mmCIF file of C-alpha atoms and ligand atoms in Angstrom:
data_model
loop_
_atom_site.group_PDB
_atom_site.id
_atom_site.type_symbol
_atom_site.label_atom_id
_atom_site.label_comp_id
_atom_site.label_asym_id
_atom_site.label_seq_id
_atom_site.Cartn_x
_atom_site.Cartn_y
_atom_site.Cartn_z
ATOM 1 C CA UNK A 1108 83.097 15.721 160.661
ATOM 2 C CA UNK A 1109 84.941 15.998 157.321
ATOM 3 C CA UNK A 1110 83.290 15.017 154.026
ATOM 4 C CA UNK A 1111 85.552 11.951 153.830
ATOM 5 C CA UNK A 1112 84.595 10.836 157.337
ATOM 6 C CA UNK A 1113 80.904 11.255 156.557
ATOM 7 C CA UNK A 1114 81.277 9.363 153.287
ATOM 8 C CA UNK A 1115 82.954 6.467 155.109
ATOM 9 C CA UNK A 1116 80.211 6.488 157.750
ATOM 10 C CA UNK A 1117 77.555 6.360 154.991
ATOM 11 C CA UNK A 1118 79.337 3.509 153.173
ATOM 12 C CA UNK A 1119 79.623 1.576 156.414
ATOM 13 C CA UNK A 1120 75.885 2.075 157.114
ATOM 14 C CA UNK A 1121 75.077 0.938 153.567
ATOM 15 C CA UNK A 1122 77.119 -2.200 154.039
ATOM 16 C CA UNK A 1123 75.397 -2.840 157.409
ATOM 17 C CA UNK A 1124 72.004 -2.342 155.724
ATOM 18 C CA UNK A 1125 72.857 -5.017 153.129
ATOM 19 C CA UNK A 1126 73.902 -7.440 155.900
ATOM 20 C CA UNK A 1127 70.631 -6.874 157.787
ATOM 21 C CA UNK A 1128 68.423 -7.266 154.705
ATOM 22 C CA UNK A 1129 70.306 -10.439 153.699
ATOM 23 C CA UNK A 1130 69.872 -11.756 157.228
ATOM 24 C CA UNK A 1131 66.122 -11.032 157.071
ATOM 25 C CA UNK A 1132 65.455 -12.708 153.712
ATOM 26 C CA UNK A 1133 67.618 -15.722 154.498
ATOM 27 C CA UNK A 1134 66.022 -16.228 157.920
ATOM 28 C CA UNK A 1135 62.456 -15.642 156.706
ATOM 29 C CA UNK A 1136 62.338 -16.159 152.914
ATOM 30 C CA UNK A 1137 59.379 -14.505 151.077
ATOM 31 C CA UNK A 1138 58.284 -12.706 154.285
ATOM 32 C CA UNK A 1139 57.485 -8.976 153.945
ATOM 33 C CA UNK A 1140 57.615 -7.474 157.431
ATOM 34 C CA UNK A 1141 56.160 -4.184 158.659
ATOM 35 C CA UNK A 1142 57.842 -3.409 161.973
ATOM 36 C CA UNK A 1143 59.949 -5.174 164.576
ATOM 37 C CA UNK A 1144 58.795 -6.258 168.011
ATOM 38 C CA UNK A 1145 61.665 -6.087 170.524
ATOM 39 C CA UNK A 1146 63.969 -5.892 167.505
ATOM 40 C CA UNK A 1147 62.577 -9.007 165.745
ATOM 41 C CA UNK A 1148 60.800 -8.883 162.388
ATOM 42 C CA UNK A 1149 58.669 -12.018 162.850
ATOM 43 C CA UNK A 1150 55.966 -11.712 165.501
ATOM 44 C CA UNK A 1151 52.219 -12.005 165.888
ATOM 45 C CA UNK A 1152 51.360 -8.309 166.341
ATOM 46 C CA UNK A 1153 48.746 -6.917 163.907
ATOM 47 C CA UNK A 1154 49.568 -4.883 160.766
ATOM 48 C CA UNK A 1155 46.669 -2.364 160.998
ATOM 49 C CA UNK A 1156 46.963 -1.863 157.223
ATOM 50 C CA UNK A 1157 48.842 -3.634 154.464
ATOM 51 C CA UNK A 1158 50.978 -0.942 152.909
ATOM 52 C CA UNK A 1159 54.689 -1.694 153.318
ATOM 53 C CA UNK A 1160 55.484 -4.703 151.148
ATOM 54 C CA UNK A 1161 57.246 -2.705 148.426
ATOM 55 C CA UNK A 1162 59.928 -1.373 150.759
ATOM 56 C CA UNK A 1163 61.864 -4.644 151.100
ATOM 57 C CA UNK A 1164 62.459 -5.087 147.351
ATOM 58 C CA UNK A 1165 62.786 -1.298 147.162
ATOM 59 C CA UNK A 1166 65.915 -1.483 149.327
ATOM 60 C CA UNK A 1167 67.367 -4.146 147.037
ATOM 61 C CA UNK A 1168 66.845 -1.868 144.014
ATOM 62 C CA UNK A 1169 68.542 0.925 145.964
ATOM 63 C CA UNK A 1170 71.564 -1.253 146.780
ATOM 64 C CA UNK A 1171 71.935 -1.883 143.044
ATOM 65 C CA UNK A 1172 71.415 1.787 142.107
ATOM 66 C CA UNK A 1173 74.036 2.902 144.644
ATOM 67 C CA UNK A 1174 76.869 1.211 142.769
ATOM 68 C CA UNK A 1175 77.942 -0.264 146.149
ATOM 69 C CA UNK A 1176 75.958 -3.500 146.108
ATOM 70 C CA UNK A 1177 78.126 -6.158 147.775
ATOM 71 C CA UNK A 1178 76.767 -8.873 145.411
ATOM 72 C CA UNK A 1179 74.887 -7.336 142.449
ATOM 73 C CA UNK A 1180 73.609 -10.602 140.963
ATOM 74 C CA UNK A 1181 72.255 -11.761 144.351
ATOM 75 C CA UNK A 1182 70.428 -8.464 144.891
ATOM 76 C CA UNK A 1183 69.133 -8.324 141.328
ATOM 77 C CA UNK A 1184 67.633 -11.829 141.520
ATOM 78 C CA UNK A 1185 65.958 -11.086 144.853
ATOM 79 C CA UNK A 1186 64.819 -7.566 143.833
ATOM 80 C CA UNK A 1187 63.071 -9.083 140.817
ATOM 81 C CA UNK A 1188 61.476 -12.011 142.644
ATOM 82 C CA UNK A 1189 60.318 -9.935 145.644
ATOM 83 C CA UNK A 1190 58.909 -7.309 143.236
ATOM 84 C CA UNK A 1191 57.233 -9.820 140.922
ATOM 85 C CA UNK A 1192 55.405 -11.413 143.850
ATOM 86 C CA UNK A 1193 53.660 -8.064 144.438
ATOM 87 C CA UNK A 1194 52.493 -7.407 140.867
ATOM 88 C CA UNK A 1195 48.897 -8.457 141.634
ATOM 89 C CA UNK A 1196 48.687 -5.646 144.205
ATOM 90 C CA UNK A 1197 48.402 -3.141 141.316
ATOM 91 C CA UNK A 1198 44.678 -3.988 141.381
ATOM 92 C CA UNK A 1199 44.375 -3.545 145.161
ATOM 93 C CA UNK A 1200 41.404 -1.283 145.908
ATOM 94 C CA UNK A 1201 41.679 -1.626 149.694
ATOM 95 C CA UNK A 1202 44.709 0.591 150.302
ATOM 96 C CA UNK A 1203 45.691 4.155 149.370
ATOM 97 C CA UNK A 1204 49.332 3.069 149.157
ATOM 98 C CA UNK A 1205 49.885 2.014 145.540
ATOM 99 C CA UNK A 1206 52.470 4.781 145.164
ATOM 100 C CA UNK A 1207 54.500 3.335 148.038
ATOM 101 C CA UNK A 1208 54.188 -0.122 146.504
ATOM 102 C CA UNK A 1209 54.862 0.628 142.853
ATOM 103 C CA UNK A 1210 56.399 4.112 142.478
ATOM 104 C CA UNK A 1211 58.753 4.200 145.455
ATOM 105 C CA UNK A 1212 59.253 0.483 146.029
ATOM 106 C CA UNK A 1213 59.109 -1.963 143.150
ATOM 107 C CA UNK A 1214 58.215 -1.659 139.461
ATOM 108 C CA UNK A 1215 59.256 1.977 138.902
ATOM 109 C CA UNK A 1216 62.737 1.086 140.195
ATOM 110 C CA UNK A 1217 62.793 -2.076 138.112
ATOM 111 C CA UNK A 1218 61.740 -0.106 135.038
ATOM 112 C CA UNK A 1219 64.376 2.578 135.751
ATOM 113 C CA UNK A 1220 67.051 -0.112 136.057
ATOM 114 C CA UNK A 1221 66.183 -1.499 132.609
ATOM 115 C CA UNK A 1222 66.226 2.045 131.153
ATOM 116 C CA UNK A 1223 69.704 2.642 132.662
ATOM 117 C CA UNK A 1224 70.824 -0.622 131.077
ATOM 118 C CA UNK A 1225 69.499 0.518 127.687
ATOM 119 C CA UNK A 1226 66.923 -2.317 127.616
ATOM 120 C CA UNK A 1227 63.624 -0.638 128.542
ATOM 121 C CA UNK A 1228 60.779 -3.061 129.165
ATOM 122 C CA UNK A 1229 57.370 -1.495 128.497
ATOM 123 C CA UNK A 1230 55.572 -4.227 130.480
ATOM 124 C CA UNK A 1231 57.260 -3.051 133.697
ATOM 125 C CA UNK A 1232 56.202 0.518 133.071
ATOM 126 C CA UNK A 1233 52.655 -0.648 132.362
ATOM 127 C CA UNK A 1234 52.442 -2.097 135.862
ATOM 128 C CA UNK A 1235 53.325 1.305 137.394
ATOM 129 C CA UNK A 1236 50.834 3.032 135.115
ATOM 130 C CA UNK A 1237 48.064 0.618 136.033
ATOM 131 C CA UNK A 1238 48.778 1.169 139.750
ATOM 132 C CA UNK A 1239 48.265 4.907 139.160
ATOM 133 C CA UNK A 1240 44.973 4.278 137.358
ATOM 134 C CA UNK A 1241 43.691 2.056 140.170
ATOM 135 C CA UNK A 1242 44.747 4.492 142.897
ATOM 136 C CA UNK A 1243 42.823 7.249 141.094
ATOM 137 C CA UNK A 1244 39.635 5.185 141.500
ATOM 138 C CA UNK A 1245 39.643 6.276 145.168
ATOM 139 C CA UNK A 1246 38.768 9.818 144.085
ATOM 140 C CA UNK A 1247 35.672 11.338 145.704
ATOM 141 C CA UNK A 1248 34.044 13.889 143.378
ATOM 142 C CA UNK A 1249 32.265 15.381 146.366
ATOM 143 C CA UNK A 1250 35.148 16.806 148.338
ATOM 144 C CA UNK A 1251 37.783 16.368 145.548
ATOM 145 C CA UNK A 1252 40.152 13.992 147.356
ATOM 146 C CA UNK A 1253 41.456 10.433 147.268
ATOM 147 C CA UNK A 1254 39.852 8.605 150.158
ATOM 148 C CA UNK A 1255 42.002 6.856 152.743
ATOM 149 C CA UNK A 1256 41.722 3.141 153.481
ATOM 150 C CA UNK A 1257 39.621 4.009 156.531
ATOM 151 C CA UNK A 1258 36.368 5.270 154.958
ATOM 152 C CA UNK A 1259 34.819 7.479 152.274
ATOM 153 C CA UNK A 1260 34.831 10.531 154.562
ATOM 154 C CA UNK A 1261 38.575 10.316 155.315
ATOM 155 C CA UNK A 1262 41.609 11.786 153.552
ATOM 156 C CA UNK A 1263 45.163 11.260 154.898
ATOM 157 C CA UNK A 1264 48.274 13.418 154.587
ATOM 158 C CA UNK A 1265 50.185 10.164 153.789
ATOM 159 C CA UNK A 1266 48.413 10.013 150.448
ATOM 160 C CA UNK A 1267 50.702 12.828 149.236
ATOM 161 C CA UNK A 1268 53.449 10.190 148.880
ATOM 162 C CA UNK A 1269 51.153 8.172 146.606
ATOM 163 C CA UNK A 1270 49.838 10.936 144.358
ATOM 164 C CA UNK A 1271 53.068 10.903 142.271
ATOM 165 C CA UNK A 1272 52.116 7.500 140.809
ATOM 166 C CA UNK A 1273 48.946 9.125 139.414
ATOM 167 C CA UNK A 1274 50.845 12.073 137.880
ATOM 168 C CA UNK A 1275 53.326 9.546 136.485
ATOM 169 C CA UNK A 1276 50.532 7.391 135.017
ATOM 170 C CA UNK A 1277 48.960 10.518 133.489
ATOM 171 C CA UNK A 1278 52.284 11.311 131.771
ATOM 172 C CA UNK A 1279 52.736 7.756 130.489
ATOM 173 C CA UNK A 1280 49.162 7.591 129.178
ATOM 174 C CA UNK A 1281 49.352 11.089 127.737
ATOM 175 C CA UNK A 1282 50.123 10.061 124.201
ATOM 176 C CA UNK A 1283 48.364 6.687 124.148
ATOM 177 C CA UNK A 1284 45.054 7.634 125.759
ATOM 178 C CA UNK A 1285 44.952 11.373 126.218
ATOM 179 C CA UNK A 1286 41.461 11.459 127.750
ATOM 180 C CA UNK A 1287 42.399 9.027 130.505
ATOM 181 C CA UNK A 1288 45.740 10.807 130.984
ATOM 182 C CA UNK A 1289 44.030 14.191 131.357
ATOM 183 C CA UNK A 1290 41.506 12.741 133.770
ATOM 184 C CA UNK A 1291 44.243 11.249 135.963
ATOM 185 C CA UNK A 1292 46.161 14.541 135.940
ATOM 186 C CA UNK A 1293 43.021 16.408 137.026
ATOM 187 C CA UNK A 1294 42.371 13.944 139.877
ATOM 188 C CA UNK A 1295 45.925 14.238 141.199
ATOM 189 C CA UNK A 1296 45.834 18.039 140.880
ATOM 190 C CA UNK A 1297 42.493 18.256 142.704
ATOM 191 C CA UNK A 1298 43.756 16.009 145.513
ATOM 192 C CA UNK A 1299 46.831 18.224 145.979
ATOM 193 C CA UNK A 1300 44.640 21.345 146.133
ATOM 194 C CA UNK A 1301 42.311 19.738 148.706
ATOM 195 C CA UNK A 1302 45.298 18.640 150.793
ATOM 196 C CA UNK A 1303 46.711 22.180 150.802
ATOM 197 C CA UNK A 1304 43.305 23.579 151.804
ATOM 198 C CA UNK A 1305 42.345 21.082 154.497
ATOM 199 C CA UNK A 1306 45.424 19.322 155.873
ATOM 200 C CA UNK A 1307 48.120 22.022 155.811
ATOM 201 C CA UNK A 1308 47.855 24.804 158.345
ATOM 202 C CA UNK A 1309 48.934 28.416 158.089
ATOM 203 C CA UNK A 1310 52.216 27.674 159.898
ATOM 204 C CA UNK A 1311 52.920 24.801 157.424
ATOM 205 C CA UNK A 1312 52.342 22.117 160.056
ATOM 206 C CA UNK A 1313 50.141 19.211 158.955
ATOM 207 C CA UNK A 1314 47.112 17.333 160.261
ATOM 208 C CA UNK A 1315 47.007 13.577 159.723
ATOM 209 C CA UNK A 1316 43.405 13.274 158.567
ATOM 210 C CA UNK A 1317 40.682 15.488 157.065
ATOM 211 C CA UNK A 1318 37.045 14.473 157.557
ATOM 212 C CA UNK A 1319 34.431 15.383 154.930
ATOM 213 C CA UNK A 1320 30.665 15.286 154.660
ATOM 214 C CA UNK A 1321 30.258 12.598 152.007
ATOM 215 C CA UNK A 1322 26.885 13.942 150.867
ATOM 216 C CA UNK A 1323 27.907 17.539 150.272
ATOM 217 C CA UNK A 1324 31.709 17.222 150.044
ATOM 218 C CA UNK A 1325 32.115 19.872 152.748
ATOM 219 C CA UNK A 1326 35.308 19.723 154.797
ATOM 220 C CA UNK A 1327 34.315 19.222 158.442
ATOM 221 C CA UNK A 1328 37.424 18.935 160.637
ATOM 222 C CA UNK A 1329 40.994 17.739 161.122
ATOM 223 C CA UNK A 1330 41.526 14.449 162.940
ATOM 224 C CA UNK A 1331 44.210 11.815 163.498
ATOM 225 C CA UNK A 1332 44.933 8.125 163.876
ATOM 226 C CA UNK A 1333 48.680 8.076 164.436
ATOM 227 C CA UNK A 1334 49.334 11.590 165.711
ATOM 228 C CA UNK A 1335 48.852 12.923 169.237
ATOM 229 C CA UNK A 1336 45.648 14.894 168.472
ATOM 230 C CA UNK A 1337 43.591 16.173 165.543
ATOM 231 C CA UNK A 1338 45.134 19.629 165.967
ATOM 232 C CA UNK A 1339 48.713 18.415 166.495
ATOM 233 C CA UNK A 1340 51.564 17.942 164.026
ATOM 234 C CA UNK A 1341 52.516 14.261 163.654
ATOM 235 C CA UNK A 1342 56.084 14.494 162.421
ATOM 236 C CA UNK A 1343 55.873 11.665 159.908
ATOM 237 C CA UNK A 1344 52.850 13.272 158.290
ATOM 238 C CA UNK A 1345 54.849 16.489 157.889
ATOM 239 C CA UNK A 1346 57.730 14.524 156.349
ATOM 240 C CA UNK A 1347 55.397 12.653 153.966
ATOM 241 C CA UNK A 1348 53.976 15.965 152.758
ATOM 242 C CA UNK A 1349 57.400 17.576 152.386
ATOM 243 C CA UNK A 1350 58.691 14.696 150.277
ATOM 244 C CA UNK A 1351 55.369 14.196 148.445
ATOM 245 C CA UNK A 1352 54.926 17.808 147.325
ATOM 246 C CA UNK A 1353 58.578 17.976 146.217
ATOM 247 C CA UNK A 1354 58.021 14.902 144.042
ATOM 248 C CA UNK A 1355 54.762 16.299 142.644
ATOM 249 C CA UNK A 1356 56.652 19.465 141.700
ATOM 250 C CA UNK A 1357 59.287 17.380 139.960
ATOM 251 C CA UNK A 1358 56.570 15.641 137.920
ATOM 252 C CA UNK A 1359 54.431 18.695 137.099
ATOM 253 C CA UNK A 1360 56.582 21.843 137.631
ATOM 254 C CA UNK A 1361 53.584 23.391 139.439
ATOM 255 C CA UNK A 1362 55.291 26.095 141.574
ATOM 256 C CA UNK A 1363 52.659 25.827 144.320
ATOM 257 C CA UNK A 1364 53.927 22.324 145.102
ATOM 258 C CA UNK A 1365 57.510 23.550 145.444
ATOM 259 C CA UNK A 1366 56.396 26.389 147.716
ATOM 260 C CA UNK A 1367 54.449 23.935 149.870
ATOM 261 C CA UNK A 1368 57.404 21.574 150.199
ATOM 262 C CA UNK A 1369 59.656 24.497 151.138
ATOM 263 C CA UNK A 1370 57.202 25.717 153.772
ATOM 264 C CA UNK A 1371 57.260 22.236 155.315
ATOM 265 C CA UNK A 1372 61.051 22.234 155.191
ATOM 266 C CA UNK A 1373 61.147 25.513 157.120
ATOM 267 C CA UNK A 1374 58.718 24.145 159.729
ATOM 268 C CA UNK A 1375 60.755 20.957 160.100
ATOM 269 C CA UNK A 1376 64.034 22.801 160.544
ATOM 270 C CA UNK A 1377 62.582 25.377 162.968
ATOM 271 C CA UNK A 1378 60.903 22.814 165.244
ATOM 272 C CA UNK A 1379 63.288 19.843 165.235
ATOM 273 C CA UNK A 1380 66.196 19.397 167.680
ATOM 274 C CA UNK A 1381 69.672 20.228 166.389
ATOM 275 C CA UNK A 1382 70.526 16.589 165.584
ATOM 276 C CA UNK A 1383 67.756 16.600 162.951
ATOM 277 C CA UNK A 1384 65.542 13.859 164.468
ATOM 278 C CA UNK A 1385 62.019 15.020 165.384
ATOM 279 C CA UNK A 1386 59.751 13.812 168.163
ATOM 280 C CA UNK A 1387 57.009 11.448 166.928
ATOM 281 C CA UNK A 1388 54.574 14.355 167.332
ATOM 282 C CA UNK A 1389 55.728 17.969 167.753
ATOM 283 C CA UNK A 1390 52.821 18.796 170.063
ATOM 284 C CA UNK A 1391 53.009 15.868 172.470
ATOM 285 C CA UNK A 1392 53.970 17.238 175.909
ATOM 286 C CA UNK A 1393 56.825 14.708 176.168
ATOM 287 C CA UNK A 1394 58.403 16.251 173.080
ATOM 288 C CA UNK A 1395 59.389 19.271 175.183
ATOM 289 C CA UNK A 1396 61.307 17.172 177.720
ATOM 290 C CA UNK A 1397 64.525 15.210 177.561
ATOM 291 C CA UNK A 1398 63.205 12.432 179.756
ATOM 292 C CA UNK A 1399 60.033 11.644 177.775
ATOM 293 C CA UNK A 1400 61.227 12.649 174.306
ATOM 294 C CA UNK A 1401 60.299 9.846 171.891
ATOM 295 C CA UNK A 1402 61.865 10.329 168.458
ATOM 296 C CA UNK A 1403 60.647 8.959 165.141
ATOM 297 C CA UNK A 1404 63.778 8.104 163.174
ATOM 298 C CA UNK A 1405 61.655 7.178 160.144
ATOM 299 C CA UNK A 1406 60.328 10.746 159.922
ATOM 300 C CA UNK A 1407 63.941 11.978 159.957
ATOM 301 C CA UNK A 1408 64.928 9.604 157.149
ATOM 302 C CA UNK A 1409 61.954 10.678 154.999
ATOM 303 C CA UNK A 1410 62.704 14.359 155.652
ATOM 304 C CA UNK A 1411 66.399 13.868 154.773
ATOM 305 C CA UNK A 1412 65.474 12.549 151.328
ATOM 306 C CA UNK A 1413 62.786 15.230 150.885
ATOM 307 C CA UNK A 1414 65.343 17.929 151.675
ATOM 308 C CA UNK A 1415 67.975 16.502 149.334
ATOM 309 C CA UNK A 1416 65.345 16.369 146.575
ATOM 310 C CA UNK A 1417 64.427 20.008 147.269
ATOM 311 C CA UNK A 1418 68.044 20.995 147.178
ATOM 312 C CA UNK A 1419 68.253 19.530 143.656
ATOM 313 C CA UNK A 1420 65.067 21.260 142.526
ATOM 314 C CA UNK A 1421 65.732 24.785 143.805
ATOM 315 C CA UNK A 1422 67.252 27.484 141.678
ATOM 316 C CA UNK A 1423 68.319 29.491 144.750
ATOM 317 C CA UNK A 1424 71.756 27.983 145.347
ATOM 318 C CA UNK A 1425 72.095 29.270 148.937
ATOM 319 C CA UNK A 1426 68.793 27.668 149.961
ATOM 320 C CA UNK A 1427 69.716 24.510 148.075
ATOM 321 C CA UNK A 1428 72.972 24.263 149.974
ATOM 322 C CA UNK A 1429 71.233 24.924 153.297
ATOM 323 C CA UNK A 1430 68.772 22.061 152.744
ATOM 324 C CA UNK A 1431 71.510 19.733 151.565
ATOM 325 C CA UNK A 1432 73.660 20.501 154.622
ATOM 326 C CA UNK A 1433 70.693 20.026 156.946
ATOM 327 C CA UNK A 1434 69.925 16.653 155.296
ATOM 328 C CA UNK A 1435 73.556 15.556 155.714
ATOM 329 C CA UNK A 1436 73.315 16.555 159.380
ATOM 330 C CA UNK A 1437 70.304 14.206 159.770
ATOM 331 C CA UNK A 1438 72.225 11.439 158.007
ATOM 332 C CA UNK A 1439 75.265 11.956 160.230
ATOM 333 C CA UNK A 1440 72.990 11.451 163.255
ATOM 334 C CA UNK A 1441 71.187 8.389 161.869
ATOM 335 C CA UNK A 1442 74.342 6.596 160.733
ATOM 336 C CA UNK A 1443 75.499 5.984 164.292
ATOM 337 C CA UNK A 1444 74.039 4.572 167.523
ATOM 338 C CA UNK A 1445 71.580 4.950 169.142
ATOM 339 C CA UNK A 1446 69.845 5.094 165.725
ATOM 340 C CA UNK A 1447 71.925 2.710 163.645
ATOM 341 C CA UNK A 1448 71.551 -0.780 165.151
ATOM 342 C CA UNK A 1449 75.165 -1.660 164.318
ATOM 343 C CA UNK A 1450 76.263 -2.264 167.936
ATOM 344 C CA UNK A 1451 73.320 -4.546 168.839
ATOM 345 C CA UNK A 1452 73.859 -7.977 167.251
ATOM 346 C CA UNK A 1453 70.442 -9.274 168.355
ATOM 347 C CA UNK A 1454 68.537 -6.386 166.687
ATOM 348 C CA UNK A 1455 67.309 -7.450 163.236
ATOM 349 C CA UNK A 1456 66.508 -4.007 161.819
ATOM 350 C CA UNK A 1457 68.855 -1.359 160.422
ATOM 351 C CA UNK A 1458 67.459 1.804 161.996
ATOM 352 C CA UNK A 1459 66.221 1.840 165.580
ATOM 353 C CA UNK A 1460 63.816 4.267 167.214
ATOM 354 C CA UNK A 1461 60.956 4.445 164.721
ATOM 355 C CA UNK A 1462 57.296 4.692 165.704
ATOM 356 C CA UNK A 1463 54.401 3.119 163.798
ATOM 357 C CA UNK A 1464 51.127 3.518 165.735
ATOM 358 C CA UNK A 1465 51.460 4.793 169.263
ATOM 359 C CA UNK A 1466 47.770 4.599 170.247
ATOM 360 C CA UNK A 1467 47.539 0.943 169.200
ATOM 361 C CA UNK A 1468 50.996 0.302 170.704
ATOM 362 C CA UNK A 1469 52.271 -1.156 167.420
ATOM 363 C CA UNK A 1470 55.931 -0.729 166.551
ATOM 364 C CA UNK A 1471 56.747 1.899 169.180
ATOM 365 C CA UNK A 1472 60.496 2.543 169.492
ATOM 366 C CA UNK A 1473 61.238 -0.176 166.924
ATOM 367 C CA UNK A 1474 62.560 -0.597 163.402
ATOM 368 C CA UNK A 1475 59.882 0.087 160.781
ATOM 369 C CA UNK A 1476 60.067 -1.075 157.169
ATOM 370 C CA UNK A 1477 59.532 2.364 155.587
ATOM 371 C CA UNK A 1478 62.151 3.820 157.954
ATOM 372 C CA UNK A 1479 64.627 1.205 156.660
ATOM 373 C CA UNK A 1480 63.769 2.028 153.034
ATOM 374 C CA UNK A 1481 63.953 5.818 153.265
ATOM 375 C CA UNK A 1482 67.112 5.588 155.362
ATOM 376 C CA UNK A 1483 68.775 3.517 152.636
ATOM 377 C CA UNK A 1484 67.464 5.970 150.033
ATOM 378 C CA UNK A 1485 68.931 8.837 152.076
ATOM 379 C CA UNK A 1486 72.312 7.065 152.142
ATOM 380 C CA UNK A 1487 72.280 6.503 148.390
ATOM 381 C CA UNK A 1488 71.271 10.103 147.620
ATOM 382 C CA UNK A 1489 73.833 11.494 150.096
ATOM 383 C CA UNK A 1490 76.660 9.635 148.329
ATOM 384 C CA UNK A 1491 76.045 11.887 145.329
ATOM 385 C CA UNK A 1492 76.840 14.897 147.537
ATOM 386 C CA UNK A 1493 79.986 13.733 149.324
HETATM 387 N N1 LIG B 1081 50.050 5.134 157.700
HETATM 388 C C1 LIG B 1081 51.317 5.382 157.147
HETATM 389 C C2 LIG B 1081 52.310 5.709 158.170
HETATM 390 O O1 LIG B 1081 52.348 5.027 159.191
HETATM 391 O O2 LIG B 1081 53.082 6.609 157.997
#
């Protein structure tokens, strides 16, 4: 496919994404969905945890950032109102997802938009900073990690996507309250080190969960909730870590984070089928067959953005080009059926074939809200390359 053809395919997917998001918010105003059930956003299936609300306004901010918003004032009004309704979540102590909510999804994007417009609004930035401070309260001195929403003994690989909001808060506080800023930086740094030690294996695959002895802080074992087994590699966890460590490098310039992200990139590329979309878990027996292969398109979208970010951060231009080309290959796959839902008028999502929680049978082979968001982010970032 030529660059022009790919660009047109990306623009068409971006336009389809805007149609689907508009359809969602006009059919179900003020509703923040998590995953579809038989292609429908509104259903009575459980959420398991409450972590995705920022992705819906996050897509609206991305439409605006892309320069291809079909109705900028419509998207701006909704991006602001859907973000504002989440501000109280900055104090949420029940989830480990404040980075998803405020750094990736809502107030950081809102703040960036005002900076681009030359009208920075410190109050918006303060919301992001506060979210970082509150997330850091999950830190367990014994064990040196941010605890997951499950329990004190549990640390998730997913948290690597949320650590950036703590590094960011540390930077913002640096001049105003240097003691608090230093403390936040130390917490985020310690969490990254613990993740590398306990959740990332020698071959750069990832475990979903690390379990600690809460009395001594000793690391006990790897485990999982959403992956196949404690010793398997759940592909979304790998993608979260790839993207998360790349972002932490961008915020700190710590070369260990860049190396870690690159190691994940190599694992992803070596173990994923040629179209760039991984199985939901690399070690599930079905992943080796054509008949029982179950992809997770959301992992592919996250990895595509993570690889494009790496390609921007690397000084080795050959490697940078390789990661960029691989990411564009993923995007070429995802911007057409059976992944893009463009030929299924009844399907309410943008991207089909995501997996949320296979063991609980929640959102299996469905659209998932983070998959929608990172797919749109991948489209917007890819436009800069073609
Ligand atoms: N628990 C976050 C995820 O499903 O990736």
